[in-house]
C-alpha cells in the first residue's frame, strides 16, 4: 500500500495525468494492464465510445454573438434541433450553429416555449443531418449512466462538443420558475457536469438516445460552475410540446384554474378554484382530494406541479378526485399560464422577475469578451437583415415564433388529409344513416348549402352558407351539424381554403388512452376559425379525423364529436360511429350503417381542384 | 514532484486508469457482482433521511441529511444549527414523516444522534470495519439543495475515493475540531443539505457519512469528504453510552482574532465599552490605502453587516475566511462610502 500511495490530495491536474499516461504507454505498461480486463468489459467500453461518437455528431454548438451561446441537439434528419429558450432568446431569428463535422450551418428559429425553457430551431442546408432519437424518459432510473454533449463555456471553437458523463441523480425533480417562466418540472437531475454553455444540449442514455435537454444547475457559493447538480428537461415533456414547436408557435404551459395544498391529514386538496375554469364546469370543487392527473398518481403538491408542468395549455386531461369517499373522473381542458400579450412581452425580452439567485438557469452565457468563430460581431441583431438563407423561412405573426413553419405543418397535415383514404369522400352530398345507441334511426345530410339531421325528436337544418354560430343545432348538441359541416369542408377544400385554419400542434388522440399510461399517442390538431365558429380537428397518422370540437362561442362548452374507426363497407374517411358530447352530457352515439357520397359531377377520381372549378363556393374568409 | 516520486506513482496511475475504465463499463453493463447501481441506490436510499429543522436565514440551510443506523429509528447526522429546533422533521424515503429528538451529540466529530419513533426500519450496519481502499467507487446519497421533498428520493452522485487523509479544515475562520481521517472524494458532495448523507460502495455497504461543508485550512478549497464508518461506529457508541460530550475538546474556538492592520487599517485604541470604530491610520501601500480609505473614516459595516463598535469590527473581520472579499462601509463627512479591500489575507497560524 505505501508504495502505491496516492498523493495526499487528489491533485490529478490534467498535464500530470497525460504525462503519466504517456509514460505508461511508452513503457508498454498499458496493453499489459488491459489484458487483465475481461473482454466483456472492453466490449462494453467500445460500445460506449461508439455511442458517444454517434451522439457527438448530433450535438449543436449555438453561437449568439456577443450575447453568448449554448448547445442544442438534432432530433430529425431535416435539421430540427432542440435547445433552451434562454439560449436562443438573445440570438433572435437567425443564428449559426456548428456541428462536430466542423461546419457552420445557418439556422432559423422555429418555435418557443418560454415557460418550459425550450426552443426549436432548424438547421439549414441538408436533409441528412445526424440526429438522435427521443427516449421514453419515464423509464429512466436513478443510477442510470448518462452523458451530456454540449458547448460548456463556449469551448467548442472547433465545433466539437465536450462530453461529461455521470449518473442520473434524481428523477421527477421540481425546480421553481423565475417569475412565471423557466419552470423545470418533472425534470432529470444528473451529476454529469452541466456548466454554463451546456444549456440546450442533449442528455443521452447509454444507448445514445436523448433522455432530456440540459438546462440549469444548482449553483450557490462556488460561483457559476458545476457542483455535481444539473437538471434536464425530460424527453417526455419535450415530446408533449414538439408538435406545437414545429408549428412555429409561441406555446404556453398549462394551469388547471385551481390551486392545491396539502391538507392537515397529508392529502392534496383543492385550495382555490376559479369558477370560470373548465375544472369547475366539470364539477371540481373546493376541498376535493386530487388522486391522479393525466394518468399519474398525485400524492404531494410537488407531484401535482410536476405533472401539470409537463402539459401544454389546451390539452384535455383526465383528473381523478375524491369527495366524501366517492371517486370521480373528469376530463379537464387546461388553460394557459400566460396571456398571448404576456408571452409576447417575455419573448421580446422585456423586464420580468429576476431569476431565483440560487437556482438559476445555466444560461447561454459564455464568458464575457469571447467572440465565437464565424460569428460577425455585429451590432444589434434585431436591426440586422436576416441572412439570405433564412429570410424565406421566416414570417412574423402575433402569437407565433415563426409563422412560416405553421404553414409548413398545416400543408403537411393537408397532404395527410388528402391522402388516398380521404379523397373518396369528396362528393358534394354526404349522406349517413344508421341507428342511435337507443336503437332508433337517424339520417344526416351534409352539402355545400345545408346540413340536416333527422332524429326521432324531429328534423333540424343548418344553412351551411351563412354564419354557423347562431344555431348550435341540433338542440342540446352544442353544434353537431356545424362541426360536421366544418369537418366536411376541411376534407373537401383542404385546410388552406377554410376560413383561417392553422396548425395547432399535437394532442392525445383519445382521452381513454390516458388509462394505459401517462404518454398516450398523439395526433395532429388543426384549428379553424370559420363562419363565426372555432373548431379543433384531431387527425391521426393515417390521415383519419378522430375528433372534432366546435365552439359556437368561447364561453360555451364545445360540441365534441369522437369519430369511430373506418370500415370497409363505408366510403373511405367515413367513420363507423359518431359519439357526440356537449359539456358533461352525452348527446348521442350515432352508429353509421350506410353512407354515400354522391353528386352529379363528382366522381371518385375527381381531383379536388376540379371540384372547386365546378362551381363550389369559396370559403367566406378566404384562404388562411 | 521529484522524478523518483513520479516514478513511484506511475503504476498506481496506470492501475487507476484501468480501474476507472473498468468501473465505467461495469456501470454500463450493469454491475456483475452485486445488484445494479440502480438497485444499490434504491436500497440504500431507504436508509437515508431528509431532515428539516431550524435555519433558512443568513445562508444557513434549514435542512440536511441523516442515515438510519438502527431498526428502532436511530439517525446519525452532522451536528449543526439545523438541529436547534423544537421540531426536527425527519422524512423517510417513502414519505413517512417523523418528529426526531436529539439523543446526544459528539462535539469532537461534530456528529449528532437523533431518534424517531419507528420500528423495523431499514438501517445501515455500523461496524468498525477497515477503511475502503483508495480508488473504491462510491455513491453519495444526500438531500442536497433540499430538492427531494416528501416521498421524493434523495439525490445520488457517483465518485471515487481519492484519498484517506487527516482532516485539516475550517469553517469561516474557525478551525474544526475533528482531525481524524476522512475520505476525500472526486465528486462534488460539499453542497447545502448534503451533510449527513450516506456514502456507500457499489454493494450498498456504508463507507462513510458526508461531512459538514468545510474548506481546507491550507488552501481554502471546499472539501468533498466523508467521515469513515469506523469513526461513525465509535461516535454512535460514545453518544449512546453518554461519554461523547465528556470527551469533547474545548468547543471550536475562534482563531486568535484577525488584525485589521493586515489590511492596512489601524483603528483607534479600544478604550471604551463600545469604542466607535474610527480609523486612526492607513498604512501606505496597503489594501486599505488602495481602496481609498482615510484616517477618521468611521467604519459602520463589514461585508454589509453593521458594526457598532471597534470590537465588533474586529469580530466581523475574524469571521471572514481568508481569500474571501472584504468590504467596508465607512462614513466620511456625512456620506457613506463602500470600499472593497480585495481578498482577506491568510491569518497568522499558530500551530
XYZ file of N, CA, C and O in Angstrom, chain A residues 12 29 60 64 68 85 96 118 191 210 263 286 316 324 344 376 448 476 496 513 520 529 537 542 591-592 604:
108
model
N -5.122 15.561 -9.409
C -4.912 14.957 -10.716
C -5.053 16.008 -11.805
O -5.968 15.988 -12.613
N 3.258 -0.458 -20.620
C 2.527 -0.998 -19.478
C 1.032 -1.092 -19.764
O 0.337 -1.902 -19.198
N -25.173 20.273 -31.196
C -25.140 21.544 -31.902
C -24.498 22.588 -30.998
O -24.869 22.704 -29.830
N -24.550 32.901 -30.301
C -25.461 34.041 -30.353
C -24.676 35.336 -30.278
O -25.084 36.297 -29.649
N -23.526 35.474 -26.178
C -23.113 34.187 -25.635
C -23.461 33.069 -26.590
O -23.134 33.123 -27.768
N -34.914 27.950 -24.499
C -35.395 29.311 -24.794
C -34.338 30.330 -24.403
O -34.046 31.271 -25.138
N -26.182 30.939 -36.063
C -25.283 29.993 -36.707
C -25.000 28.869 -35.751
O -24.808 29.087 -34.554
N -37.769 25.934 -23.509
C -37.436 25.110 -24.666
C -37.594 25.947 -25.938
O -38.469 26.809 -26.012
N -25.467 14.072 -12.160
C -24.178 14.560 -11.646
C -23.146 14.705 -12.754
O -22.013 15.091 -12.486
N -31.788 10.508 -26.554
C -31.939 11.728 -25.763
C -32.971 11.477 -24.660
O -34.134 11.194 -24.944
N -53.385 19.037 2.852
C -54.318 19.193 3.966
C -53.662 18.710 5.250
O -52.566 18.147 5.240
N -63.917 23.091 -4.140
C -63.003 23.270 -3.012
C -62.931 21.983 -2.181
O -63.937 21.294 -2.012
N -56.736 18.372 -23.121
C -57.726 17.865 -22.164
C -57.124 16.631 -21.513
O -56.648 15.724 -22.200
N -65.825 12.926 -0.306
C -66.650 12.131 0.598
C -66.565 10.644 0.293
O -67.570 9.940 0.304
N -45.724 37.384 -25.494
C -45.032 38.218 -26.474
C -44.024 39.127 -25.769
O -42.905 39.321 -26.246
N -19.998 37.118 -36.944
C -19.563 38.503 -37.073
C -20.015 39.290 -35.854
O -21.132 39.110 -35.374
N -72.878 21.537 -49.573
C -72.338 22.895 -49.524
C -73.380 23.889 -49.034
O -73.045 24.927 -48.473
N -79.117 20.961 -27.840
C -78.507 20.091 -26.831
C -77.180 19.507 -27.264
O -76.445 18.951 -26.457
N -56.159 24.982 -46.138
C -55.767 26.339 -46.522
C -56.948 27.148 -47.028
O -56.933 28.377 -46.994
N -56.990 6.757 -23.734
C -55.639 6.198 -23.772
C -54.836 6.587 -22.534
O -53.835 5.957 -22.227
N -50.033 9.001 -23.829
C -50.902 8.474 -24.882
C -50.400 8.900 -26.258
O -49.691 9.886 -26.380
N -60.892 28.825 -37.643
C -61.862 29.858 -37.324
C -62.600 30.151 -38.618
O -62.011 30.680 -39.561
N -59.632 20.108 -34.881
C -59.808 18.840 -35.576
C -58.541 18.011 -35.383
O -57.449 18.449 -35.735
N -52.661 8.234 -39.998
C -53.123 7.722 -41.290
C -53.912 8.763 -42.056
O -54.351 8.517 -43.175
N -74.474 5.238 -34.760
C -73.807 4.140 -35.467
C -74.163 4.247 -36.946
O -75.341 4.121 -37.308
N -73.154 4.486 -37.765
C -73.404 4.691 -39.194
C -73.440 3.332 -39.888
O -72.476 2.577 -39.831
N -65.261 9.626 -57.940
C -64.200 9.290 -57.006
C -62.860 9.797 -57.491
O -61.976 10.077 -56.711
